[in-house]
Amino acid sequence: MNTLKGIGFFFDPESIAIIGASPTSGKASHVILENLKRIGYKGSIYPVNPKYEHIDGMKCYASIADIGEQVDVAIFVLPASKVLDILKGPVENIRGVIIISSGFREVEKGKLLEEELKMIAEEKGIRIIGPNCLGIYDAIYGVDTFLVPTEHVKRPKKGGLSILTQSGSFAVLIMDEMATEGIGVARIVSYGNKVDVDEADCLDLLADDEDTRYVLLYIESVENGREFVDAASRCAAKKPVIAIKVGRGEAGMHAARSHTGAMGGKYEIYRAAFRKAGIIEVDGYEGLKDACRVLDAYDIVDGNKVLIITDGGGIGVSMADACEDFGLDVKRLSSSSKNNLSTRLPAFSAMDNPIDLTASAKDDDYFTALEEGFMNGYDLAIVTVLWGAPALTAGVVGRIYEVQTRYNKPVIICSPGGEFTRNMYRLFEEKGMPVFSTPEAAVRAAAVLTGRGTVRDNILKGAGPWI
Amino acid sequence: MNTLKGIGFFFDPESIAIIGASPTSGKASHVILENLKRIGYKGSIYPVNPKYEHIDGMKCYASIADIGEQVDVAIFVLPASKVLDILKGPVENIRGVIIISSGFREVEKGKLLEEELKMIAEEKGIRIIGPNCLGIYDAIYGVDTFLVPTEHVKRPKKGGLSILTQSGSFAVLIMDEMATEGIGVARIVSYGNKVDVDEADCLDLLADDEDTRYVLLYIESVENGREFVDAASRCAAKKPVIAIKVGRGEAGMHAARSHTGAMGGKYEIYRAAFRKAGIIEVDGYEGLKDACRVLDAYDIVDGNKVLIITDGGGIGVSMADACEDFGLDVKRLSSSSKNNLSTRLPAFSAMDNPIDLTASAKDDDYFTALEEGFMNGYDLAIVTVLWGAPALTAGVVGRIYEVQTRYNKPVIICSPGGEFTRNMYRLFEEKGMPVFSTPEAAVRAAAVLTGRGTVRDNILKGAGPWI
């Protein structure tokens, strides 16, 4: 049995019916059928379509009532009005529904249909995910209702990240990126127009979900603010919750409206809600990706004193700028640390924060500098490795890793560059140290680890070099 | 003869002397010797070192005077005090010097040495690049004084980008990235502490340089503000000049000081200078990379009306947000355009800006939407292609390209995703259309094309969703 309560049956259903099932390869309902088989879904599958007796060797049912058994989840990919016709009929044996079909609130003529859908669901006591969504991807229990072929969109391995999103295309994208980047996923829910199940239901569920180590939230709109803040607070108290709010400005809000029919509301209200709930907001798609990569490797840290080590002064300076934009504390090195380092680092090193080892850097210098910092109160480190330094060898990876594990503090690797550099990423990743290819990405990751995801916080305070 | 005046002889020298030359493979002076040979430097090379008679089969001279010929450029990689000793001696046959050595202004005990160096140069009428720099990489004339082995740092092919930078590590980095990304370079100058040749000299040169189509400027500090603004204005009037200012805040400024000994000065002064000179400022390393990629493909456009086309609503909304952050005009579609499109695009498309073709998108829909936009006053387009849309084929690339060339307006491709998606980049790049892997990167590129490189402009105006 799974540990999920409430809407948990959507993630580990004992039976799934595919309404409007088709034997034709490439057809929507057939793609879903294939994806369920491929991921190794363990429950019963009931294809439903009066036109067929069998589909892919499975018995096909003329109607939902015909199944004659309790059905945990019924998946609809039929036109909107057809979905309603069926749900108005006998569906007593259905517990939950995933409506992938579009044509509801997000278009003018679908608004009434969606109202009707809502009423039917309430009357009949059926839980609904969608409409205008992709449904569920569950790597732990093996469910995949995503209407995208695996040739174009890879599925991620099992891991600690769960994703909640209004936007189906976003779900697909981030799933595909995570798969390619090797970041593991627990569950993804694409709930689209949210006629019933919404982010609050899902956050409530994920709060107690042992498989979910951190949560990613893509938000265009929230309708029930109080429920959202309650559920998010409960979840964020137990694990990091990262959010991106899209549709912030006028053009974006307008676009969101025609996307999921959402009425956005002012961005400041969302910001305040995020803060209240303890959600870490990120500024965009890049921030999201960086957050996932770093949270896959490390937990949130308590302080925000960041040590920057570099073998290229320019990148160190850029990094210090970016840290200040995010309100990170680039605390100066103590004079005793400076003394300790001055006899042990290369002659022209800059013994401060950033510590610049210069192009004379050797493998051991990274060890020395990092250990001095971690012994003296820095909470995390961003370490830049530029392979132009002639004396550096692959051994530097092990030296950095030694300090990282000894002090159990996060070390974020920043390693911009070309072909050779990119080939070296693997070495860091094998040790579980996340690598970023720009100073900005490394700093975004560091900011997330200290609970700061957006530069906006700092701008609005009027702090830093922005003003 | 080259078209470069003033300090142009540094880029196309008839002769180069390597002071302190060594026959030992891996030694700094030997790396430079090898790099000059590898790039096919056509002039004479004079190794100078009293210890050797020959190096790599070339005659080695005991001193600079011993060469007995005019030397266009002498390269020093000796310790700082040694450099001075030599320059105090007989060096009448030297026209210019590149001092790669560190140990000058950027460290306490080198400050006096640098003052002395400055005086000697003025007295003897020798032009100096450096110290604490890498010197020159010239892909057009074939000069490479960069002290980094080619195994770790690739050299870019010939192209229209020239780079001016105080930071050597930055020069190496961006060179390596450009090489790996396939972006061509004309000249790179790393001038470090700028005891003599500075950004103003170089901008003056590049203004009239026919091989340079656009210029990238990495700035920690500018000492001669008026000369800088004059030269930059002259250059920016003829070709795009992109700048990044590092050391913006307190931590960054402090770091810059120990990097090149630069006294930064307030960031606002730089911003005002950039604006006055017509320089496009970018916000960081990511912005720089995006600027290079897009300027490699397109010229700056006159207006700022951007059309967003997408097959994933969420990404469209993110893009609209980011465009507003940069002050781009996400102008709504006219009602006649909406009418034209409504009969020709997929049923649930959002006919607005963004135009959301949804996952029902077909190759031709991109053509239809893009043409409607370009016929109706949009200056450039950001086109998102998510390959999760089942009906899309590789043919979409050609359809987009058709409109791009017919209207001769920039089309920026945004295509986030995993393995399959990344493999498709090549198709766009072969048609000369730049591809970006995040909405933010695509928008940064669009902003650069309209002369807006930084979100700061907009923030400071108090505009957009930031406040």
PDB file of C-alpha atoms in Angstrom, chain B residues 313-466:
ATOM      1  CA  GLY B 313       1.277  27.982 -23.505  1.00  0.00           C
ATOM      2  CA  GLY B 314       3.374  27.991 -20.338  1.00  0.00           C
ATOM      3  CA  ILE B 315       6.565  28.861 -22.154  1.00  0.00           C
ATOM      4  CA  GLY B 316       4.714  31.584 -24.036  1.00  0.00           C
ATOM      5  CA  VAL B 317       3.621  33.145 -20.772  1.00  0.00           C
ATOM      6  CA  SER B 318       7.158  32.958 -19.329  1.00  0.00           C
ATOM      7  CA  MET B 319       8.438  34.611 -22.454  1.00  0.00           C
ATOM      8  CA  ALA B 320       5.909  37.444 -22.247  1.00  0.00           C
ATOM      9  CA  ASP B 321       6.987  38.036 -18.632  1.00  0.00           C
ATOM     10  CA  ALA B 322      10.654  38.134 -19.570  1.00  0.00           C
ATOM     11  CA  CYS B 323      10.000  40.457 -22.523  1.00  0.00           C
ATOM     12  CA  GLU B 324       8.293  42.917 -20.220  1.00  0.00           C
ATOM     13  CA  ASP B 325      11.202  42.757 -17.794  1.00  0.00           C
ATOM     14  CA  PHE B 326      13.427  43.987 -20.630  1.00  0.00           C
ATOM     15  CA  GLY B 327      10.978  46.620 -21.855  1.00  0.00           C
ATOM     16  CA  LEU B 328      10.192  44.854 -25.126  1.00  0.00           C
ATOM     17  CA  ASP B 329       6.831  45.594 -26.680  1.00  0.00           C
ATOM     18  CA  VAL B 330       4.696  42.431 -26.701  1.00  0.00           C
ATOM     19  CA  LYS B 331       2.159  44.241 -28.860  1.00  0.00           C
ATOM     20  CA  ARG B 332      -1.277  42.602 -29.019  1.00  0.00           C
ATOM     21  CA  LEU B 333      -2.356  41.099 -32.322  1.00  0.00           C
ATOM     22  CA  SER B 334      -4.640  43.355 -34.376  1.00  0.00           C
ATOM     23  CA  SER B 335      -8.218  42.160 -34.759  1.00  0.00           C
ATOM     24  CA  SER B 336      -7.757  41.717 -38.497  1.00  0.00           C
ATOM     25  CA  SER B 337      -4.761  39.452 -37.833  1.00  0.00           C
ATOM     26  CA  LYS B 338      -6.816  37.511 -35.311  1.00  0.00           C
ATOM     27  CA  ASN B 339      -9.524  37.050 -37.916  1.00  0.00           C
ATOM     28  CA  ASN B 340      -7.042  35.962 -40.556  1.00  0.00           C
ATOM     29  CA  LEU B 341      -5.504  33.407 -38.245  1.00  0.00           C
ATOM     30  CA  SER B 342      -8.686  32.091 -36.652  1.00  0.00           C
ATOM     31  CA  THR B 343      -9.707  30.193 -39.778  1.00  0.00           C
ATOM     32  CA  ARG B 344      -6.237  28.838 -40.475  1.00  0.00           C
ATOM     33  CA  LEU B 345      -4.734  27.772 -37.137  1.00  0.00           C
ATOM     34  CA  PRO B 346      -5.645  24.754 -34.932  1.00  0.00           C
ATOM     35  CA  ALA B 347      -9.019  24.985 -33.177  1.00  0.00           C
ATOM     36  CA  PHE B 348      -7.823  25.732 -29.644  1.00  0.00           C
ATOM     37  CA  SER B 349      -4.961  28.060 -30.592  1.00  0.00           C
ATOM     38  CA  ALA B 350      -4.685  31.300 -28.652  1.00  0.00           C
ATOM     39  CA  MET B 351      -4.781  33.964 -31.364  1.00  0.00           C
ATOM     40  CA  ASP B 352      -2.967  36.719 -29.596  1.00  0.00           C
ATOM     41  CA  ASN B 353       0.609  37.607 -28.717  1.00  0.00           C
ATOM     42  CA  PRO B 354       1.902  35.067 -27.707  1.00  0.00           C
ATOM     43  CA  ILE B 355       0.265  33.054 -30.461  1.00  0.00           C
ATOM     44  CA  ASP B 356      -0.128  29.622 -28.873  1.00  0.00           C
ATOM     45  CA  LEU B 357      -0.441  26.925 -31.529  1.00  0.00           C
ATOM     46  CA  THR B 358      -0.822  24.335 -28.718  1.00  0.00           C
ATOM     47  CA  ALA B 359       0.367  20.761 -28.979  1.00  0.00           C
ATOM     48  CA  SER B 360      -1.808  20.437 -32.118  1.00  0.00           C
ATOM     49  CA  ALA B 361       0.750  22.551 -33.986  1.00  0.00           C
ATOM     50  CA  LYS B 362       1.697  21.479 -37.499  1.00  0.00           C
ATOM     51  CA  ASP B 363       4.694  22.669 -39.547  1.00  0.00           C
ATOM     52  CA  ASP B 364       2.572  24.995 -41.669  1.00  0.00           C
ATOM     53  CA  ASP B 365       0.991  26.683 -38.656  1.00  0.00           C
ATOM     54  CA  TYR B 366       4.365  28.210 -37.783  1.00  0.00           C
ATOM     55  CA  PHE B 367       4.646  29.591 -41.315  1.00  0.00           C
ATOM     56  CA  THR B 368       1.119  31.021 -41.183  1.00  0.00           C
ATOM     57  CA  ALA B 369       1.502  32.673 -37.791  1.00  0.00           C
ATOM     58  CA  LEU B 370       4.961  34.077 -38.447  1.00  0.00           C
ATOM     59  CA  GLU B 371       4.034  35.517 -41.832  1.00  0.00           C
ATOM     60  CA  GLU B 372       0.906  37.174 -40.447  1.00  0.00           C
ATOM     61  CA  GLY B 373       3.070  38.831 -37.790  1.00  0.00           C
ATOM     62  CA  PHE B 374       5.857  39.995 -40.079  1.00  0.00           C
ATOM     63  CA  MET B 375       3.327  41.374 -42.585  1.00  0.00           C
ATOM     64  CA  ASN B 376       1.782  43.404 -39.798  1.00  0.00           C
ATOM     65  CA  GLY B 377       4.558  45.400 -38.244  1.00  0.00           C
ATOM     66  CA  TYR B 378       6.374  43.084 -35.828  1.00  0.00           C
ATOM     67  CA  ASP B 379      10.103  43.776 -35.896  1.00  0.00           C
ATOM     68  CA  LEU B 380      11.354  40.399 -34.730  1.00  0.00           C
ATOM     69  CA  ALA B 381       9.999  37.088 -33.508  1.00  0.00           C
ATOM     70  CA  ILE B 382      10.767  34.560 -30.826  1.00  0.00           C
ATOM     71  CA  VAL B 383       9.550  31.181 -31.985  1.00  0.00           C
ATOM     72  CA  THR B 384       9.281  28.342 -29.494  1.00  0.00           C
ATOM     73  CA  VAL B 385       9.405  24.829 -30.902  1.00  0.00           C
ATOM     74  CA  LEU B 386       8.580  22.110 -28.371  1.00  0.00           C
ATOM     75  CA  TRP B 387       8.924  18.730 -30.002  1.00  0.00           C
ATOM     76  CA  GLY B 388       6.283  17.180 -27.759  1.00  0.00           C
ATOM     77  CA  ALA B 389       3.688  18.311 -30.354  1.00  0.00           C
ATOM     78  CA  PRO B 390       3.038  15.023 -32.159  1.00  0.00           C
ATOM     79  CA  ALA B 391       2.381  16.409 -35.662  1.00  0.00           C
ATOM     80  CA  LEU B 392       5.585  18.474 -35.889  1.00  0.00           C
ATOM     81  CA  THR B 393       8.255  17.264 -38.301  1.00  0.00           C
ATOM     82  CA  ALA B 394      11.761  18.434 -39.163  1.00  0.00           C
ATOM     83  CA  GLY B 395      10.056  20.278 -42.030  1.00  0.00           C
ATOM     84  CA  VAL B 396       9.035  23.037 -39.624  1.00  0.00           C
ATOM     85  CA  VAL B 397      12.598  24.364 -39.737  1.00  0.00           C
ATOM     86  CA  GLY B 398      12.363  25.084 -43.464  1.00  0.00           C
ATOM     87  CA  ARG B 399       8.920  26.652 -43.101  1.00  0.00           C
ATOM     88  CA  ILE B 400      10.162  29.083 -40.453  1.00  0.00           C
ATOM     89  CA  TYR B 401      13.288  29.830 -42.463  1.00  0.00           C
ATOM     90  CA  GLU B 402      11.157  30.692 -45.519  1.00  0.00           C
ATOM     91  CA  VAL B 403       9.401  33.514 -43.663  1.00  0.00           C
ATOM     92  CA  GLN B 404      12.614  34.660 -41.994  1.00  0.00           C
ATOM     93  CA  THR B 405      14.375  35.181 -45.319  1.00  0.00           C
ATOM     94  CA  ARG B 406      11.337  36.497 -47.188  1.00  0.00           C
ATOM     95  CA  TYR B 407      10.832  39.320 -44.670  1.00  0.00           C
ATOM     96  CA  ASN B 408      14.478  39.578 -43.648  1.00  0.00           C
ATOM     97  CA  LYS B 409      13.539  39.958 -39.972  1.00  0.00           C
ATOM     98  CA  PRO B 410      15.251  38.136 -37.119  1.00  0.00           C
ATOM     99  CA  VAL B 411      13.698  34.902 -35.905  1.00  0.00           C
ATOM    100  CA  ILE B 412      15.050  33.690 -32.585  1.00  0.00           C
ATOM    101  CA  ILE B 413      14.388  30.021 -31.892  1.00  0.00           C
ATOM    102  CA  CYS B 414      13.617  28.916 -28.342  1.00  0.00           C
ATOM    103  CA  SER B 415      13.665  25.159 -27.931  1.00  0.00           C
ATOM    104  CA  PRO B 416      14.009  23.905 -24.370  1.00  0.00           C
ATOM    105  CA  GLY B 417      13.984  20.163 -23.737  1.00  0.00           C
ATOM    106  CA  GLY B 418      16.006  17.002 -23.514  1.00  0.00           C
ATOM    107  CA  GLU B 419      17.974  14.733 -25.785  1.00  0.00           C
ATOM    108  CA  PHE B 420      15.751  14.655 -28.878  1.00  0.00           C
ATOM    109  CA  THR B 421      15.229  18.417 -28.765  1.00  0.00           C
ATOM    110  CA  ARG B 422      18.927  19.165 -28.399  1.00  0.00           C
ATOM    111  CA  ASN B 423      19.716  16.939 -31.378  1.00  0.00           C
ATOM    112  CA  MET B 424      17.388  19.068 -33.510  1.00  0.00           C
ATOM    113  CA  TYR B 425      19.314  22.310 -32.828  1.00  0.00           C
ATOM    114  CA  ARG B 426      21.633  21.554 -35.722  1.00  0.00           C
ATOM    115  CA  LEU B 427      18.767  21.880 -38.227  1.00  0.00           C
ATOM    116  CA  PHE B 428      18.049  25.453 -37.189  1.00  0.00           C
ATOM    117  CA  GLU B 429      21.713  26.375 -36.943  1.00  0.00           C
ATOM    118  CA  GLU B 430      22.377  25.099 -40.454  1.00  0.00           C
ATOM    119  CA  LYS B 431      19.858  27.686 -41.653  1.00  0.00           C
ATOM    120  CA  GLY B 432      21.617  30.382 -39.649  1.00  0.00           C
ATOM    121  CA  MET B 433      18.847  30.694 -37.063  1.00  0.00           C
ATOM    122  CA  PRO B 434      20.209  30.873 -33.489  1.00  0.00           C
ATOM    123  CA  VAL B 435      18.685  28.455 -30.969  1.00  0.00           C
ATOM    124  CA  PHE B 436      18.301  29.101 -27.242  1.00  0.00           C
ATOM    125  CA  SER B 437      17.476  26.456 -24.666  1.00  0.00           C
ATOM    126  CA  THR B 438      15.501  28.584 -22.195  1.00  0.00           C
ATOM    127  CA  PRO B 439      12.838  31.309 -22.544  1.00  0.00           C
ATOM    128  CA  GLU B 440      15.059  33.712 -20.606  1.00  0.00           C
ATOM    129  CA  ALA B 441      18.010  33.214 -22.955  1.00  0.00           C
ATOM    130  CA  ALA B 442      15.813  33.732 -26.030  1.00  0.00           C
ATOM    131  CA  VAL B 443      14.427  36.937 -24.565  1.00  0.00           C
ATOM    132  CA  ARG B 444      17.887  38.195 -23.565  1.00  0.00           C
ATOM    133  CA  ALA B 445      18.902  37.687 -27.183  1.00  0.00           C
ATOM    134  CA  ALA B 446      15.819  39.508 -28.475  1.00  0.00           C
ATOM    135  CA  ALA B 447      16.500  42.359 -26.077  1.00  0.00           C
ATOM    136  CA  VAL B 448      20.052  42.737 -27.374  1.00  0.00           C
ATOM    137  CA  LEU B 449      18.759  42.950 -30.951  1.00  0.00           C
ATOM    138  CA  THR B 450      16.579  45.897 -29.954  1.00  0.00           C
ATOM    139  CA  GLY B 451      19.429  47.588 -28.102  1.00  0.00           C
ATOM    140  CA  ARG B 452      18.221  46.556 -24.630  1.00  0.00           C
ATOM    141  CA  GLY B 453      20.670  44.307 -22.877  1.00  0.00           C
ATOM    142  CA  THR B 454      19.852  44.666 -19.208  1.00  0.00           C
ATOM    143  CA  VAL B 455      16.718  44.355 -17.117  1.00  0.00           C
ATOM    144  CA  ARG B 456      18.130  47.069 -14.895  1.00  0.00           C
ATOM    145  CA  ASP B 457      17.021  49.843 -17.240  1.00  0.00           C
ATOM    146  CA  ASN B 458      13.453  48.814 -16.776  1.00  0.00           C
ATOM    147  CA  ILE B 459      13.699  48.229 -13.057  1.00  0.00           C
ATOM    148  CA  LEU B 460      15.147  51.637 -12.467  1.00  0.00           C
ATOM    149  CA  LYS B 461      12.310  53.211 -14.368  1.00  0.00           C
ATOM    150  CA  GLY B 462      10.005  51.455 -11.922  1.00  0.00           C
ATOM    151  CA  ALA B 463       8.211  49.851 -14.832  1.00  0.00           C
ATOM    152  CA  GLY B 464       6.956  46.354 -15.390  1.00  0.00           C
ATOM    153  CA  PRO B 465       5.961  43.668 -12.964  1.00  0.00           C
ATOM    154  CA  TRP B 466       9.053  44.106 -10.811  1.00  0.00           C
TER     155      TRP B 466
END
